[in-house]
């Protein structure tokens, strides 16, 4: 408290105490006089006066207390004292940190050593970026828009230290700098130009988009109205949550009227992506021109509108931009890890299906069974269900596996999948297998086909944490049967079936036909009717 105010405080307090003593003495006399005639009224009067004195003391204390609080909050200049300390939003960083821990656990499940190493390296890079807490700004756009000139002009205008360049033109030139008023270090990157022709242009385009995706803030540079080829990548980056400033460069090439017209068009086109305040006009590398007296005059660069807007955005939103990007990068890397693991699991599950479909086909080919028995023993083998479950980290016992197998087998029958499979395969087998073998082959090949549909259905079941989804088991089976009916797949499948089922069992079937002449005659003359009767 200021000395003058402190003195006034004690003087005021002394006066109040003196008045209170005088008041107490007066009240005591008044109470004695009134109490003889009206004791109750005297008590009420004393109570009111005590409350009044307490209110006066509270008001006095409140005044000095509020004054001191305001003094602490507002300096003499009238401006608020800044107590800001750079700190990322806790919720986002906690989620991002949890994502990184999950990724490191997922990496251990990946069998591909190259992919494992890449993911681990990228997770470490994200972690290191989080610890450095640098703001990464990417200058993005076509090679002709003047990105490099803009970066050079910015470096010349920025207040702070400029360190040595990082990387090369192949990976994007990057500069570390300090912007006045921004508490964090800023890393500004000149990305390769997009939309360039040739194989090298495609690679540079891919790299530029990757650098832009990893940045906290984008400076999207154009030198005219937005073309569709520029608008599309800007939308793509906005869809994943990238914050952008749109910079209209080379304004020295246009009249004031044209500048206003192009600026209005730019703001209208990106109004749903970028605020009008974030569309700025600059001249990073003005072209020299000849004066009337023949002298060549080169105007000065004008990038201060961008410098000012950049400073405003980074001061106000820097922490959120950094946290948002950290969360985005961890989520994208986690999704990539999940895709790799999903591909790995699907491949392993399909190998399980491949094994069981031909085992079941072989059993049925040697000992033909009625439809229901065939489904129970081959098409939906409980052991296959258990193995697919283990691939997806779901441990189920034999009883549960058998229950699932029988349930799906009944679904195959009720949906007419069995009949449909017979019709599809019989038609193709007639043109690829000797007539006398078709009847023997059809059950074995169909068993393999149904086993595949069942296995694919169970992949979807375990992928979704042992849930058939909103459409239930019926919808999953129908979708897998639809996919398995495609001509190209069926032809390839029958080709494999001939190699793995028909050809290996020709001799066995030949012996069966020789031992049963009537069956041979029936197989030779009416194979189609024979199959229909069986099924």
Coordinates of C-alpha atoms in Angstrom, one line a residue:
X1 CA 0.0 0.0 0.0
X2 CA 1.2 3.5 -0.8
X3 CA 2.5 5.5 2.3
X4 CA -0.1 8.2 1.9
X5 CA -2.9 5.7 1.7
X6 CA -1.5 3.9 4.7
X7 CA -1.5 7.1 6.7
X8 CA -5.0 7.9 5.7
X9 CA -6.0 4.3 6.6
X10 CA -4.7 4.7 10.2
X11 CA -6.2 8.2 10.6
X12 CA -9.6 7.0 9.4
X13 CA -9.4 3.9 11.6
X14 CA -8.5 6.1 14.7
X15 CA -11.5 8.5 13.9
X16 CA -13.8 5.6 13.6
X17 CA -12.7 4.0 16.8
X18 CA -13.1 7.3 18.6
X19 CA -16.5 7.8 17.2
X20 CA -17.4 4.2 18.2
X21 CA -16.3 4.8 21.8
X22 CA -18.3 8.0 21.9
X23 CA -21.2 6.2 20.3
X24 CA -21.0 3.3 22.8
X25 CA -21.0 5.7 25.7
X26 CA -24.0 7.5 24.3
X27 CA -25.8 4.3 23.5
X28 CA -25.3 3.1 27.1
X29 CA -26.9 6.3 28.5
X30 CA -29.7 6.0 26.0
X31 CA -30.3 2.4 26.9
X32 CA -30.5 3.2 30.6
X33 CA -33.1 5.9 30.0
X34 CA -35.2 3.8 27.7
X35 CA -35.0 0.5 29.5
X36 CA -36.9 1.9 32.5
X37 CA -40.0 2.5 30.4
X38 CA -39.6 0.1 27.4
X39 CA -37.0 -2.6 27.9
X40 CA -37.9 -4.4 24.6
X41 CA -37.5 -1.2 22.5
X42 CA -34.2 -0.6 24.1
X43 CA -32.9 -4.0 23.1
X44 CA -34.0 -3.5 19.5
X45 CA -32.4 -0.1 19.3
X46 CA -29.1 -1.5 20.6
X47 CA -29.2 -4.3 18.0
X48 CA -29.9 -2.0 15.1
X49 CA -27.0 0.3 16.1
X50 CA -24.6 -2.6 16.5
X51 CA -25.5 -3.8 12.9
X52 CA -25.0 -0.3 11.7
X53 CA -21.6 0.0 13.2
X54 CA -20.6 -3.4 11.7
X55 CA -21.8 -2.2 8.3
X56 CA -19.6 0.9 8.6
X57 CA -16.5 -1.1 9.5
X58 CA -17.1 -3.6 6.6
X59 CA -17.5 -0.8 4.1
X60 CA -14.3 0.8 5.3
X61 CA -12.4 -2.4 5.0
X62 CA -13.9 -3.3 1.7
X63 CA -12.9 0.0 0.2
X64 CA -9.2 -0.4 1.0
X65 CA -9.2 -4.1 0.1
X66 CA -10.7 -3.6 -3.4
X67 CA -8.3 -0.7 -3.9
X68 CA -5.3 -2.8 -3.2
X69 CA -6.5 -5.6 -5.4
X70 CA -7.0 -3.2 -8.3
X71 CA -3.6 -1.8 -7.7
X72 CA -2.0 -5.2 -7.9
X73 CA -3.9 -5.9 -11.2
X74 CA -3.3 -2.5 -12.9
X75 CA 0.0 -0.7 -13.1
X76 CA 0.3 3.1 -13.2
X77 CA 0.4 3.1 -17.0
X78 CA -3.2 1.7 -16.9
X79 CA -2.2 -1.4 -18.8
X80 CA -2.7 -4.9 -17.3
X81 CA 0.5 -6.6 -16.2
X82 CA 1.2 -9.7 -18.3
X83 CA 1.6 -12.8 -16.3
X84 CA 1.5 -15.2 -19.3
X85 CA 3.8 -18.2 -19.3
X86 CA 3.9 -20.4 -22.4
X87 CA 1.9 -23.5 -21.5
X88 CA 0.1 -25.9 -23.9
X89 CA -3.6 -26.7 -23.2
X90 CA -3.4 -29.6 -20.8
X91 CA -6.3 -31.7 -22.2
X92 CA -4.9 -31.8 -25.7
X93 CA -1.3 -32.6 -24.7
X94 CA -2.5 -35.3 -22.3
X95 CA -4.4 -37.0 -25.2
X96 CA -1.4 -36.6 -27.5
X97 CA 0.9 -38.1 -24.9
X98 CA -1.5 -41.0 -24.4
X99 CA -1.6 -41.5 -28.2
X100 CA 2.2 -41.6 -28.3
X101 CA 2.3 -44.2 -25.5
X102 CA -0.2 -46.3 -27.4
X103 CA 1.8 -46.0 -30.6
X104 CA 4.9 -47.3 -28.9
X105 CA 2.9 -50.3 -27.6
X106 CA 1.5 -50.9 -31.1
X107 CA 4.9 -50.8 -32.7
X108 CA 5.9 -53.9 -30.7
X109 CA 3.0 -55.8 -32.4
X110 CA 4.2 -54.9 -35.9
X111 CA 6.2 -57.8 -37.5
X112 CA 7.5 -55.7 -40.5
X113 CA 10.9 -54.5 -39.1
X114 CA 11.1 -51.6 -41.6
X115 CA 7.6 -50.3 -40.8
X116 CA 8.3 -50.8 -37.1
X117 CA 11.5 -48.7 -37.3
X118 CA 9.8 -46.0 -39.3
X119 CA 6.9 -45.6 -36.9
X120 CA 9.1 -45.6 -33.9
X121 CA 11.3 -43.0 -35.4
X122 CA 8.4 -40.8 -36.3
X123 CA 6.9 -41.1 -32.8
X124 CA 10.2 -40.0 -31.3
X125 CA 10.3 -37.0 -33.7
X126 CA 6.8 -36.0 -32.5
X127 CA 7.9 -36.4 -28.9
X128 CA 11.0 -34.3 -29.5
X129 CA 9.0 -31.6 -31.2
X130 CA 6.6 -31.5 -28.3
X131 CA 9.6 -31.1 -25.9
X132 CA 11.1 -28.3 -28.0
X133 CA 7.7 -26.6 -28.3
X134 CA 8.7 -24.7 -31.5
X135 CA 6.1 -23.1 -33.7
X136 CA 6.5 -24.5 -37.2
X137 CA 5.3 -22.3 -40.1
X138 CA 5.2 -23.7 -43.6
X139 CA 5.2 -21.4 -46.7
X140 CA 3.1 -23.4 -49.2
X141 CA 2.1 -22.8 -52.8
X142 CA 3.2 -23.1 -56.5
X143 CA 6.8 -22.5 -57.4
X144 CA 5.9 -19.4 -59.4
X145 CA 4.0 -17.7 -56.6
X146 CA 7.1 -16.3 -55.1
X147 CA 7.4 -18.4 -51.9
X148 CA 11.2 -18.1 -51.6
X149 CA 11.1 -14.4 -52.2
X150 CA 8.5 -14.1 -49.5
X151 CA 10.6 -16.1 -47.0
X152 CA 13.7 -14.0 -47.8
X153 CA 11.7 -10.8 -47.3
X154 CA 10.2 -12.1 -44.0
X155 CA 13.7 -12.9 -42.7
X156 CA 14.8 -9.4 -43.5
X157 CA 11.8 -7.8 -41.7
X158 CA 11.5 -10.1 -38.7
X159 CA 12.9 -8.8 -35.4
X160 CA 15.2 -11.4 -33.8
X161 CA 18.1 -13.7 -34.5
X162 CA 18.3 -15.7 -37.7
X163 CA 20.2 -19.0 -37.5
X164 CA 21.8 -21.1 -40.2
X165 CA 19.6 -22.8 -42.7
X166 CA 18.5 -26.3 -42.1
X167 CA 18.0 -29.0 -44.8
X168 CA 18.3 -28.4 -48.5
X169 CA 16.0 -27.4 -51.4
X170 CA 15.1 -31.1 -51.7
X171 CA 13.6 -31.2 -48.3
X172 CA 12.6 -27.5 -47.9
X173 CA 14.7 -24.6 -46.7
X174 CA 14.0 -23.9 -43.0
X175 CA 15.0 -21.0 -40.8
X176 CA 14.8 -20.6 -37.0
X177 CA 14.0 -17.1 -35.8
X178 CA 12.5 -15.1 -33.0
X179 CA 9.5 -12.9 -33.6
X180 CA 9.0 -9.9 -31.2
X181 CA 6.1 -10.5 -28.9
X182 CA 6.0 -14.3 -29.4
X183 CA 7.4 -16.3 -26.5
X184 CA 8.3 -19.4 -28.6
X185 CA 10.9 -20.1 -31.2
X186 CA 9.6 -20.1 -34.8
X187 CA 10.7 -22.4 -37.5
X188 CA 9.7 -21.1 -40.9
X189 CA 10.0 -23.5 -43.9
X190 CA 10.0 -22.8 -47.6
X191 CA 8.4 -25.9 -49.0
X192 CA 9.0 -27.2 -52.5
X193 CA 6.6 -25.9 -55.1
X194 CA 3.4 -27.9 -55.8
X195 CA 1.7 -28.7 -59.1
X196 CA 5.0 -29.1 -61.1
X197 CA 5.2 -31.5 -64.0
X198 CA 7.3 -34.7 -64.3
X199 CA 8.3 -37.4 -61.8
X200 CA 10.4 -35.0 -59.9
X201 CA 7.5 -32.5 -59.7
X202 CA 5.3 -35.2 -58.3
X203 CA 7.8 -36.1 -55.6
X204 CA 8.3 -32.4 -54.6
X205 CA 4.5 -32.0 -54.5
X206 CA 4.2 -35.0 -52.2
X207 CA 7.0 -33.6 -50.0
X208 CA 5.5 -30.1 -49.8
X209 CA 2.1 -31.5 -48.7
X210 CA 3.8 -33.6 -46.1
X211 CA 5.7 -30.6 -44.7
X212 CA 2.5 -28.6 -44.7
X213 CA 0.6 -31.3 -42.9
X214 CA 3.3 -31.4 -40.2
X215 CA 3.3 -27.6 -39.7
X216 CA 1.5 -25.7 -37.0
X217 CA 0.5 -22.8 -39.3
X218 CA 0.4 -22.4 -43.1
X219 CA 1.2 -19.4 -45.2
X220 CA -0.5 -20.2 -48.6
X221 CA 1.0 -18.0 -51.3
X222 CA -0.7 -17.1 -54.6
X223 CA 0.1 -14.5 -57.2
X224 CA -3.5 -14.1 -58.6
X225 CA -6.9 -15.5 -58.1
X226 CA -7.1 -19.0 -56.8
X227 CA -7.0 -21.7 -59.4
X228 CA -8.9 -25.0 -58.8
X229 CA -5.6 -26.8 -58.6
X230 CA -4.5 -24.5 -55.7
X231 CA -8.0 -24.4 -54.1
X232 CA -8.2 -28.2 -53.7
X233 CA -5.0 -28.7 -51.6
X234 CA -6.0 -25.7 -49.5
X235 CA -9.3 -27.4 -48.8
X236 CA -7.6 -30.7 -48.1
X237 CA -5.4 -29.1 -45.5
X238 CA -8.2 -27.2 -43.9
X239 CA -10.3 -30.4 -43.6
X240 CA -7.6 -32.0 -41.4
X241 CA -7.6 -28.8 -39.2
X242 CA -4.8 -26.8 -40.6
X243 CA -4.8 -23.0 -39.8
X244 CA -3.8 -20.9 -42.8
X245 CA -3.0 -17.4 -43.9
X246 CA -3.7 -16.7 -47.5
X247 CA -1.1 -14.3 -49.0
X248 CA -1.7 -12.5 -52.3
X249 CA 1.9 -11.8 -53.5
X250 CA 3.2 -9.7 -56.4
X251 CA 0.7 -7.0 -56.0
X252 CA 3.1 -4.6 -57.7
X253 CA 2.0 -6.2 -61.0
X254 CA -1.6 -5.0 -60.6
X255 CA -3.3 -1.7 -60.4
X256 CA -5.1 -0.7 -57.2
X257 CA -8.5 -1.6 -58.8
X258 CA -7.3 -5.0 -59.9
X259 CA -5.8 -5.7 -56.4
X260 CA -9.1 -4.9 -54.8
X261 CA -11.0 -7.0 -57.3
X262 CA -8.7 -10.1 -56.9
X263 CA -8.7 -9.6 -53.1
X264 CA -12.5 -9.7 -53.0
X265 CA -12.5 -12.8 -55.1
X266 CA -10.0 -14.5 -52.8
X267 CA -11.9 -13.7 -49.7
X268 CA -15.2 -14.9 -51.2
X269 CA -13.7 -18.2 -52.3
X270 CA -12.1 -19.1 -49.0
X271 CA -14.6 -17.5 -46.7
X272 CA -15.6 -20.9 -45.3
X273 CA -11.9 -21.8 -44.7
X274 CA -10.1 -18.6 -43.8
X275 CA -11.1 -15.4 -42.1
X276 CA -11.0 -12.2 -44.2
X277 CA -8.4 -10.7 -41.8
X278 CA -6.1 -13.7 -42.7
X279 CA -6.1 -12.7 -46.4
X280 CA -3.1 -10.3 -46.8
X281 CA -1.5 -8.4 -49.7
X282 CA 2.3 -8.3 -50.0
X283 CA 5.0 -7.5 -52.5
X284 CA 8.0 -9.7 -51.6
X285 CA 10.2 -9.0 -54.7
X286 CA 9.0 -5.9 -56.6
X287 CA 10.0 -5.6 -60.2
X288 CA 12.2 -2.6 -61.2
X289 CA 10.8 -0.2 -63.7
X290 CA 12.1 2.7 -65.8
X291 CA 11.3 6.3 -64.8
X292 CA 10.5 9.1 -67.3
X293 CA 14.1 10.3 -67.0
X294 CA 15.4 6.8 -68.0
X295 CA 16.5 5.8 -64.5
X296 CA 15.7 2.3 -63.3
X297 CA 13.8 2.4 -60.0
X298 CA 13.4 -0.7 -57.7
X299 CA 10.6 -0.3 -55.1
X300 CA 11.1 -1.6 -51.6
X301 CA 9.6 -4.9 -50.5
X302 CA 6.3 -4.7 -48.6
X303 CA 5.6 -7.7 -46.4
X304 CA 4.7 -5.8 -43.2
X305 CA 1.0 -6.7 -43.5
X306 CA 2.0 -10.4 -43.3
X307 CA 4.5 -9.7 -40.5
X308 CA 1.9 -8.0 -38.4
X309 CA -0.8 -10.6 -39.0
X310 CA 1.6 -13.4 -38.4
X311 CA 2.6 -11.8 -35.1
X312 CA -1.1 -11.3 -34.0
X313 CA -2.0 -14.9 -34.9
X314 CA 1.0 -16.5 -33.2
X315 CA 0.7 -14.4 -30.0
X316 CA -3.0 -15.1 -29.7
X317 CA -3.2 -18.7 -30.9
X318 CA 0.4 -20.1 -30.8
X319 CA -0.2 -22.4 -27.8
X320 CA -3.4 -23.8 -29.3
X321 CA -1.8 -24.2 -32.7
X322 CA 1.0 -26.1 -31.2
X323 CA -1.2 -28.3 -29.1
X324 CA -3.7 -29.0 -32.0
X325 CA -0.9 -30.0 -34.3
X326 CA 0.7 -32.2 -31.7
X327 CA -2.6 -34.0 -31.2
X328 CA -3.2 -34.2 -35.0
X329 CA 0.3 -35.7 -35.6
X330 CA -0.1 -38.3 -32.9
X331 CA -3.6 -39.2 -34.1
X332 CA -2.4 -39.6 -37.7
X333 CA 0.6 -41.7 -36.7
X334 CA -1.7 -43.8 -34.5
X335 CA -4.1 -44.4 -37.4
X336 CA -1.2 -45.4 -39.6
X337 CA 0.0 -47.9 -37.0
X338 CA -3.5 -49.3 -36.7
X339 CA -3.7 -49.7 -40.5
X340 CA -0.4 -51.6 -40.5
X341 CA -1.6 -53.9 -37.7
X342 CA -5.0 -54.3 -39.4
X343 CA -3.3 -55.3 -42.7
X344 CA -1.0 -57.7 -40.8
X345 CA -3.9 -59.3 -38.9
X346 CA -6.0 -59.6 -42.0
X347 CA -3.1 -61.3 -43.9
X348 CA -2.6 -63.8 -41.0
X349 CA -6.4 -64.4 -40.8
X350 CA -6.6 -65.1 -44.5
X351 CA -3.8 -67.5 -44.2
X352 CA -5.8 -69.4 -41.6
X353 CA -8.8 -69.4 -43.9
X354 CA -6.7 -70.6 -46.8
X355 CA -5.5 -73.5 -44.8
X356 CA -8.8 -74.6 -43.4
X357 CA -10.7 -74.2 -46.7
X358 CA -8.5 -76.7 -48.5
X359 CA -8.4 -79.0 -45.5
X360 CA -12.2 -79.0 -45.4
X361 CA -12.5 -79.4 -49.1
X362 CA -10.2 -82.5 -49.0
X363 CA -12.2 -84.1 -46.3
X364 CA -15.5 -83.6 -48.1
X365 CA -14.0 -84.7 -51.4
X366 CA -13.1 -88.1 -50.0
X367 CA -16.2 -88.6 -47.9
X368 CA -19.2 -86.6 -49.2
X369 CA -21.6 -85.5 -46.5
X370 CA -25.1 -84.0 -46.3
X371 CA -25.2 -80.2 -46.4
X372 CA -25.6 -79.5 -42.7
X373 CA -22.9 -81.9 -41.7
X374 CA -20.6 -80.5 -44.3
X375 CA -21.1 -77.0 -42.9
X376 CA -20.5 -78.1 -39.3
X377 CA -17.3 -79.9 -40.1
X378 CA -15.8 -77.8 -42.9
X379 CA -17.4 -74.6 -44.0
X380 CA -17.5 -73.1 -40.5
X381 CA -14.9 -75.1 -38.6
X382 CA -14.9 -74.1 -34.9
X383 CA -11.1 -74.4 -34.8
X384 CA -10.7 -71.9 -37.6
X385 CA -13.0 -69.5 -35.7
X386 CA -10.7 -69.8 -32.6
X387 CA -7.6 -69.2 -34.6
X388 CA -9.0 -66.1 -36.3
X389 CA -10.0 -64.9 -32.9
X390 CA -6.5 -65.3 -31.6
X391 CA -5.1 -63.3 -34.5
X392 CA -7.3 -60.4 -33.4
X393 CA -6.4 -60.8 -29.8
X394 CA -9.7 -62.4 -28.8
X395 CA -9.3 -65.6 -26.9
X396 CA -12.4 -67.8 -27.1
X397 CA -12.9 -71.4 -25.9
X398 CA -14.0 -74.4 -28.0
X399 CA -17.6 -74.2 -26.9
X400 CA -17.9 -70.6 -28.0
X401 CA -16.1 -71.3 -31.2
X402 CA -18.5 -74.1 -32.0
X403 CA -21.5 -72.0 -31.1
X404 CA -20.3 -69.2 -33.5
X405 CA -19.6 -71.8 -36.2
X406 CA -23.0 -73.4 -36.0
X407 CA -24.8 -70.0 -35.9
X408 CA -23.0 -68.9 -39.1
X409 CA -23.6 -72.2 -40.8
X410 CA -27.4 -71.9 -40.2
X411 CA -27.2 -68.4 -41.6
X412 CA -25.5 -69.6 -44.7
X413 CA -28.3 -72.1 -45.3
X414 CA -31.2 -69.8 -44.5
X415 CA -29.9 -67.1 -46.8
X416 CA -29.6 -69.5 -49.7
X417 CA -25.8 -69.0 -49.9
X418 CA -25.2 -72.8 -50.1
X419 CA -27.6 -73.1 -53.1
X420 CA -26.1 -70.0 -54.7
X421 CA -22.6 -71.3 -54.3
X422 CA -23.5 -74.6 -55.9
X423 CA -25.0 -72.9 -58.9
X424 CA -22.0 -70.6 -59.4
X425 CA -19.4 -73.3 -59.0
X426 CA -21.2 -76.0 -61.0
X427 CA -21.4 -73.7 -64.0
X428 CA -17.7 -73.0 -64.0
X429 CA -16.7 -76.5 -63.1
X430 CA -18.6 -77.9 -66.1
X431 CA -16.3 -75.9 -68.4
X432 CA -13.1 -76.7 -66.6
X433 CA -13.4 -80.3 -65.3
X434 CA -14.2 -83.6 -67.1
X435 CA -17.9 -84.3 -66.9
X436 CA -17.5 -87.5 -64.9
X437 CA -15.6 -85.6 -62.2
X438 CA -18.0 -82.7 -61.8
X439 CA -20.3 -84.5 -59.4
X440 CA -17.5 -85.6 -57.2
X441 CA -15.7 -82.3 -57.2
X442 CA -18.6 -80.0 -56.5
X443 CA -19.1 -80.8 -52.8
X444 CA -15.4 -80.4 -52.0
X445 CA -15.0 -77.2 -54.0
X446 CA -18.2 -75.8 -52.5
X447 CA -17.0 -76.6 -49.0
X448 CA -13.9 -74.6 -49.6
X449 CA -15.9 -71.7 -51.1
X450 CA -18.3 -71.6 -48.1
X451 CA -15.4 -71.9 -45.6
X452 CA -13.9 -68.8 -47.2
X453 CA -17.2 -66.8 -46.9
X454 CA -17.5 -67.9 -43.3
X455 CA -13.9 -67.0 -42.5
X456 CA -14.2 -63.6 -44.1
X457 CA -17.4 -63.0 -42.1
X458 CA -15.6 -63.9 -38.9
X459 CA -12.7 -61.5 -39.8
X460 CA -15.3 -58.7 -39.8
X461 CA -16.8 -60.0 -36.5
X462 CA -13.4 -59.9 -34.7
X463 CA -12.3 -56.7 -36.3
X464 CA -15.3 -55.0 -34.6
X465 CA -14.6 -56.4 -31.2
X466 CA -16.8 -59.5 -31.5
X467 CA -19.8 -57.5 -32.8
X468 CA -21.7 -58.2 -36.0
X469 CA -22.7 -54.6 -36.4
X470 CA -26.1 -52.9 -36.8
X471 CA -27.1 -55.3 -39.6
X472 CA -26.2 -58.4 -37.6
X473 CA -24.7 -61.6 -38.9
X474 CA -27.1 -61.6 -41.9
X475 CA -25.8 -58.4 -43.4
X476 CA -22.1 -59.5 -42.9
X477 CA -22.6 -62.8 -44.6
X478 CA -24.5 -61.3 -47.5
X479 CA -21.8 -58.8 -48.1
X480 CA -19.1 -61.4 -48.1
X481 CA -21.1 -63.6 -50.5
X482 CA -21.6 -60.7 -52.8
X483 CA -17.8 -60.0 -52.9
X484 CA -17.1 -63.7 -53.5
X485 CA -19.5 -63.8 -56.5
X486 CA -17.4 -61.6 -58.6
X487 CA -16.4 -63.3 -61.8
X488 CA -12.6 -62.7 -61.5
X489 CA -12.5 -64.1 -58.0
X490 CA -14.6 -67.1 -58.8
X491 CA -12.4 -68.0 -61.8
X492 CA -9.2 -67.7 -59.8
X493 CA -10.8 -69.6 -56.9
X494 CA -11.9 -72.5 -59.2
X495 CA -8.4 -72.6 -60.7
X496 CA -6.9 -73.0 -57.3
X497 CA -9.5 -75.6 -56.4
X498 CA -8.7 -77.7 -59.5
X499 CA -5.0 -77.7 -58.5
X500 CA -5.6 -78.4 -54.8
X501 CA -8.8 -80.5 -54.8
X502 CA -9.8 -81.9 -58.2
X503 CA -6.4 -83.1 -59.5
X504 CA -5.1 -84.6 -56.3
X505 CA -8.4 -86.7 -55.9
X506 CA -8.9 -87.9 -59.4
X507 CA -7.5 -91.3 -58.7
X508 CA -9.7 -91.7 -55.6
X509 CA -12.8 -90.7 -57.5
X510 CA -11.9 -92.9 -60.4
X511 CA -11.8 -95.9 -58.1
X512 CA -15.2 -95.0 -56.6
X513 CA -16.7 -94.8 -60.1
X514 CA -15.2 -98.1 -61.1
X515 CA -16.6 -99.9 -58.0
X516 CA -20.1 -98.4 -58.7
X517 CA -20.9 -98.6 -62.4
X518 CA -24.4 -97.2 -61.8
X519 CA -22.9 -94.2 -60.1
X520 CA -20.5 -93.8 -63.0
X521 CA -23.3 -93.9 -65.6
X522 CA -25.3 -91.4 -63.6
X523 CA -22.3 -89.1 -63.3
X524 CA -21.6 -89.3 -67.0
X525 CA -25.1 -88.8 -68.3
X526 CA -26.9 -86.5 -65.9
X527 CA -24.4 -84.6 -63.8
X528 CA -26.6 -81.5 -63.4
X529 CA -29.6 -83.5 -62.2
X530 CA -27.4 -85.5 -59.9
X531 CA -26.1 -82.3 -58.3
X532 CA -29.6 -80.8 -57.8
X533 CA -30.8 -84.0 -56.1
X534 CA -27.8 -84.0 -53.8
X535 CA -28.2 -80.3 -52.8

